[in-house]
Structure formats: C-alpha cells, structure tokens
Amino acid sequence: YPVLECHEDGSFVVTKHPGTGGLVNVATVFEQLLYEMGDPTDYITADCRVDFTSIRLEQVGENRVLVSGIQGKPRTDFYKVSASVQGGFKAAGQLVISGPRAVEKARLCAELVFRRLEKAGVCFPPEDRVVELLGTGVCHPGVAPTPQDLPEVVLRIAVKSDDRSKVERFGMELAPLITSGPPGVTGFSGGRPKPQEIVSFWPALVPRELVDSHVRVSVEEI
C-alpha cells in the first residue's frame, strides 16, 4: 500500500516502503485519482468539496510523487449515510439442458417453471425474475454470433420477493424438470434452490447538526 507524507500547506508526497513491489509514478497516482470519480470539479467528502482539476502531480524521486495545488469548496450541510436494509428474499437455480435443440428446450423449461408457479398462485413480475442461458452470449449479447445448435447450455433462473414462501415455492419447481421436463435435462449443482435474505444498499443524507461525532484515541503496549 502507498504511504502519504502530509505537509502543513496541504500538499503531500505519495511513496511506498522500500523493497516492496509496485510502482509509484505520476501515471499510477493519476489513475487512482480517477477511480469512482463523479464530477471532478466537485468531489464531495465529509470535510470539504475537492476540485480535482486543480491538482498538480510531480515526480520528485524514485517512487515519490508530489501532489500539490489542491483547491476546494466548503463542506456541505449533510453527511452521507450508507445503510444496509432488509430487501426481501432471493433464490437461484441451474440446470444443464443438453442434446438437439438445447437452446429451445432451455427456453421451454423456463416457461414451464413460471407457468406451473402461476397455476399454484405464485407470480413473479418481470422485474423480479431473471432467466439466463449460459453459453449463448448472455454476458455480452450481440458481441459475437451465437451458434444455432449448441450441444448444451446452462439454464439459470433467479427470482426475488418480499414473501419468503413464494421464493420457497419456486425452489420446488426447478428440480422436477429433470424427470418431467423436455429430454436432456440434468442437474448441475446444489440441489433445490433455497431462499436467501437480500441485504440492500440504501444511501441517504443526514443533516450535519444531527450527528454528534467523537474521537477517542487509545494507546496500548503489547
């Protein structure tokens, strides 16, 4: 990891411990400044808002880069809070579909799953379900042509719901396709899909005056 030598005027030197791997030069420091950048003229932190276009980088030695000229604006009136909240339940399962017309059979299997669920009174709207045919280019659709008659594909189906019982019911419909679905269906991994709790990300802003911050430094000899 890099080491920062901070100066009173706000500048600092980025360096690293001798004898360690890696490289510290203007290019590598510049690359880190671009990481997860929104508006480079108004990068918001808890203490200030930074104008990254004002920064100057200078190589001042081997594995030593001086960062200076940094300008900014006063801090905002809010703190950002990143909260984790309960977001329902999810489950995902996979099957291998093999033989002639494997892609067509895989699509039919997915259709059968959701038809059977609907007959049981369990419905998943389009935004709460995903059907993927792994091996047909689903990661980068349209980048490369898909062979017309693949010998096998992996059918992956995932669902989510606030109702755990609906997700459990989905898990009961996937495995039966091996014996009551199109020919060439076989298991792949893990048995029946089981519900898993979804932990969702919830960003929010909290007025700064509502937060009473404290710093406590402890020193312990070991």
Short mmCIF file of C-alpha atoms in Angstrom, two decimals:
data_model
loop_
_atom_site.label_atom_id
_atom_site.label_comp_id
_atom_site.label_asym_id
_atom_site.label_seq_id
_atom_site.Cartn_x
_atom_site.Cartn_y
_atom_site.Cartn_z
CA TYR A 1 0.00 0.00 0.00
CA PRO A 2 1.21 3.56 -0.64
CA VAL A 3 2.42 5.89 2.11
CA LEU A 4 1.44 9.58 2.31
CA GLU A 5 3.80 12.19 3.73
CA CYS A 6 1.44 15.08 4.50
CA HIS A 7 2.61 18.70 4.77
CA GLU A 8 1.07 21.67 6.57
CA ASP A 9 0.35 23.53 3.31
CA GLY A 10 -1.99 20.74 2.15
CA SER A 11 0.42 19.10 -0.26
CA PHE A 12 1.66 15.56 0.22
CA VAL A 13 4.08 13.03 -1.23
CA VAL A 14 2.85 9.62 -2.31
CA THR A 15 5.50 6.95 -1.82
CA LYS A 16 5.93 3.36 -0.63
CA HIS A 17 8.15 1.29 1.60
CA PRO A 18 11.47 0.28 0.01
CA GLY A 19 11.84 -3.31 -1.07
CA THR A 20 8.14 -3.76 -1.80
CA GLY A 21 6.53 -4.40 -5.15
CA GLY A 22 4.56 -1.97 -7.25
CA LEU A 23 5.31 1.42 -8.74
CA VAL A 24 4.58 4.98 -7.66
CA ASN A 25 4.81 7.47 -10.50
CA VAL A 26 2.67 10.22 -11.99
CA ALA A 27 0.72 7.77 -14.13
CA THR A 28 -0.21 5.39 -11.29
CA VAL A 29 -1.21 8.24 -8.95
CA PHE A 30 -3.25 9.85 -11.72
CA GLU A 31 -5.08 6.57 -12.30
CA GLN A 32 -6.07 6.39 -8.63
CA LEU A 33 -7.44 9.94 -8.75
CA LEU A 34 -9.85 8.86 -11.49
CA TYR A 35 -11.25 5.93 -9.51
CA GLU A 36 -15.04 6.21 -8.94
CA MET A 37 -14.99 9.86 -9.97
CA GLY A 38 -18.24 11.75 -10.49
CA ASP A 39 -17.88 15.49 -11.04
CA PRO A 40 -14.09 16.10 -10.92
CA THR A 41 -14.65 19.76 -10.02
CA ASP A 42 -16.90 18.96 -7.05
CA TYR A 43 -15.83 15.75 -5.32
CA ILE A 44 -17.75 15.69 -2.02
CA THR A 45 -16.17 14.43 1.20
CA ALA A 46 -17.22 14.81 4.82
CA ASP A 47 -14.78 17.70 5.37
CA CYS A 48 -14.77 19.60 2.08
CA ARG A 49 -15.54 19.54 -1.64
CA VAL A 50 -12.46 18.99 -3.79
CA ASP A 51 -11.69 20.33 -7.25
CA PHE A 52 -9.61 17.52 -8.74
CA THR A 53 -8.90 19.55 -11.88
CA SER A 54 -6.66 21.83 -9.79
CA ILE A 55 -4.27 19.10 -8.67
CA ARG A 56 -0.65 19.13 -9.85
CA LEU A 57 1.48 15.98 -9.89
CA GLU A 58 5.28 16.00 -9.97
CA GLN A 59 7.78 13.14 -9.84
CA VAL A 60 10.25 14.17 -7.13
CA GLY A 61 12.20 10.94 -6.75
CA GLU A 62 12.08 7.21 -7.27
CA ASN A 63 8.59 6.07 -6.23
CA ARG A 64 7.86 9.57 -4.92
CA VAL A 65 5.15 11.84 -6.39
CA LEU A 66 4.36 15.31 -5.02
CA VAL A 67 0.65 16.20 -5.07
CA SER A 68 0.01 19.94 -4.68
CA GLY A 69 -2.15 22.86 -5.79
CA ILE A 70 -5.32 21.28 -4.48
CA GLN A 71 -8.29 23.65 -4.31
CA GLY A 72 -11.77 23.12 -2.97
CA LYS A 73 -15.00 24.49 -1.56
CA PRO A 74 -16.64 24.49 1.88
CA ARG A 75 -18.18 21.26 3.09
CA THR A 76 -21.87 20.52 2.56
CA ASP A 77 -24.50 20.66 5.30
CA PHE A 78 -25.03 16.90 5.18
CA TYR A 79 -23.33 13.61 5.89
CA LYS A 80 -23.87 10.69 3.56
CA VAL A 81 -25.18 7.54 5.22
CA SER A 82 -24.78 4.14 3.58
CA ALA A 83 -27.29 1.85 5.25
CA SER A 84 -27.99 -1.85 4.83
CA VAL A 85 -31.68 -2.76 4.86
CA GLN A 86 -33.67 -5.97 4.56
CA GLY A 87 -34.65 -6.24 0.89
CA GLY A 88 -36.71 -9.42 0.73
CA PHE A 89 -35.60 -12.87 -0.36
CA LYS A 90 -33.99 -14.40 -3.43
CA ALA A 91 -33.17 -17.80 -4.86
CA ALA A 92 -31.35 -19.01 -7.95
CA GLY A 93 -31.01 -22.41 -9.54
CA GLN A 94 -29.29 -24.00 -12.53
CA LEU A 95 -29.89 -26.95 -14.82
CA VAL A 96 -27.94 -28.34 -17.77
CA ILE A 97 -30.02 -28.70 -20.92
CA SER A 98 -28.36 -31.00 -23.47
CA GLY A 99 -28.98 -32.64 -26.80
CA PRO A 100 -30.57 -31.42 -30.03
CA ARG A 101 -32.35 -28.03 -29.85
CA ALA A 102 -30.83 -27.40 -26.42
CA VAL A 103 -31.45 -23.64 -26.51
CA GLU A 104 -35.09 -24.09 -27.50
CA LYS A 105 -35.60 -26.67 -24.75
CA ALA A 106 -33.96 -24.40 -22.16
CA ARG A 107 -36.37 -21.58 -23.00
CA LEU A 108 -39.26 -24.03 -22.75
CA CYS A 109 -38.05 -25.20 -19.33
CA ALA A 110 -38.04 -21.64 -18.02
CA GLU A 111 -41.53 -21.09 -19.40
CA LEU A 112 -42.74 -24.29 -17.73
CA VAL A 113 -41.39 -23.19 -14.34
CA PHE A 114 -43.31 -19.92 -14.35
CA ARG A 115 -46.47 -21.49 -15.81
CA ARG A 116 -46.53 -24.06 -13.01
CA LEU A 117 -45.93 -21.35 -10.44
CA GLU A 118 -48.82 -19.29 -11.81
CA LYS A 119 -51.12 -22.32 -11.59
CA ALA A 120 -50.10 -22.58 -7.93
CA GLY A 121 -50.98 -18.91 -7.40
CA VAL A 122 -47.38 -17.73 -7.27
CA CYS A 123 -46.48 -14.91 -9.67
CA PHE A 124 -43.18 -13.13 -10.16
CA PRO A 125 -43.38 -9.92 -12.23
CA PRO A 126 -40.72 -9.48 -14.95
CA GLU A 127 -38.62 -7.16 -12.77
CA ASP A 128 -38.43 -9.84 -10.05
CA ARG A 129 -37.11 -12.69 -12.18
CA VAL A 130 -34.11 -13.41 -14.39
CA VAL A 131 -33.69 -16.15 -16.98
CA GLU A 132 -30.23 -16.68 -18.48
CA LEU A 133 -28.99 -19.27 -20.94
CA LEU A 134 -25.31 -19.52 -20.09
CA GLY A 135 -23.30 -20.36 -23.17
CA THR A 136 -25.37 -18.28 -25.58
CA GLY A 137 -23.57 -14.99 -25.00
CA VAL A 138 -25.74 -13.55 -22.22
CA CYS A 139 -22.81 -11.70 -20.62
CA HIS A 140 -22.09 -9.70 -23.79
CA PRO A 141 -25.15 -10.01 -26.02
CA GLY A 142 -24.57 -9.15 -29.64
CA VAL A 143 -20.77 -9.04 -29.40
CA ALA A 144 -20.25 -12.42 -31.06
CA PRO A 145 -22.64 -14.57 -33.10
CA THR A 146 -24.36 -17.36 -31.19
CA PRO A 147 -24.11 -20.85 -32.71
CA GLN A 148 -27.52 -22.03 -33.83
CA ASP A 149 -27.35 -25.58 -32.50
CA LEU A 150 -25.39 -25.71 -29.26
CA PRO A 151 -25.00 -29.23 -27.83
CA GLU A 152 -25.75 -27.99 -24.31
CA VAL A 153 -26.50 -24.85 -22.32
CA VAL A 154 -26.87 -24.00 -18.64
CA LEU A 155 -30.28 -22.64 -17.71
CA ARG A 156 -30.08 -20.23 -14.78
CA ILE A 157 -33.27 -18.87 -13.22
CA ALA A 158 -33.38 -16.43 -10.30
CA VAL A 159 -36.29 -14.78 -8.51
CA LYS A 160 -36.86 -12.36 -5.65
CA SER A 161 -39.83 -11.41 -3.49
CA ASP A 162 -40.73 -9.91 -0.14
CA ASP A 163 -42.69 -13.12 0.50
CA ARG A 164 -40.36 -15.93 1.56
CA SER A 165 -42.99 -18.60 0.85
CA LYS A 166 -43.15 -17.59 -2.83
CA VAL A 167 -39.39 -17.97 -3.16
CA GLU A 168 -39.55 -21.36 -1.45
CA ARG A 169 -42.25 -22.46 -3.90
CA PHE A 170 -40.02 -21.51 -6.81
CA GLY A 171 -37.33 -23.85 -5.48
CA MET A 172 -39.77 -26.75 -5.61
CA GLU A 173 -40.44 -26.32 -9.34
CA LEU A 174 -36.92 -26.40 -10.76
CA ALA A 175 -35.73 -29.91 -9.88
CA PRO A 176 -38.86 -31.71 -11.23
CA LEU A 177 -37.86 -30.60 -14.74
CA ILE A 178 -35.25 -33.37 -14.69
CA THR A 179 -37.96 -36.05 -14.73
CA SER A 180 -41.00 -34.15 -16.04
CA GLY A 181 -39.46 -31.71 -18.49
CA PRO A 182 -38.04 -31.96 -22.01
CA PRO A 183 -35.50 -34.73 -22.70
CA GLY A 184 -31.87 -33.95 -21.99
CA VAL A 185 -32.36 -32.06 -18.70
CA THR A 186 -29.93 -32.90 -15.92
CA GLY A 187 -28.92 -31.48 -12.56
CA PHE A 188 -25.94 -29.20 -12.15
CA SER A 189 -25.31 -28.06 -8.59
CA GLY A 190 -26.55 -27.69 -5.06
CA GLY A 191 -29.96 -29.34 -5.09
CA ARG A 192 -33.11 -27.28 -4.77
CA PRO A 193 -32.66 -23.50 -4.58
CA LYS A 194 -33.20 -22.17 -1.07
CA PRO A 195 -34.34 -18.66 -0.09
CA GLN A 196 -31.60 -16.25 0.90
CA GLU A 197 -32.11 -12.92 2.60
CA ILE A 198 -31.36 -9.88 0.44
CA VAL A 199 -29.35 -7.11 2.10
CA SER A 200 -29.98 -3.96 0.08
CA PHE A 201 -27.94 -0.76 -0.08
CA TRP A 202 -29.80 2.41 0.95
CA PRO A 203 -27.93 5.73 0.61
CA ALA A 204 -29.28 8.81 2.38
CA LEU A 205 -28.31 12.29 3.55
CA VAL A 206 -28.40 13.29 7.23
CA PRO A 207 -28.19 16.93 8.37
CA ARG A 208 -24.76 17.50 9.85
CA GLU A 209 -26.10 19.11 13.04
CA LEU A 210 -27.86 15.86 13.98
CA VAL A 211 -24.55 13.97 14.22
CA ASP A 212 -22.50 14.38 17.39
CA SER A 213 -19.08 12.99 16.50
CA HIS A 214 -16.36 12.00 18.94
CA VAL A 215 -12.77 10.83 18.51
CA ARG A 216 -11.15 8.58 21.10
CA VAL A 217 -7.52 7.52 20.81
CA SER A 218 -6.32 4.51 22.78
CA VAL A 219 -2.69 3.52 23.22
CA GLU A 220 -1.89 0.03 24.43
CA GLU A 221 1.51 -1.58 24.77
CA ILE A 222 1.71 -5.15 23.55
#
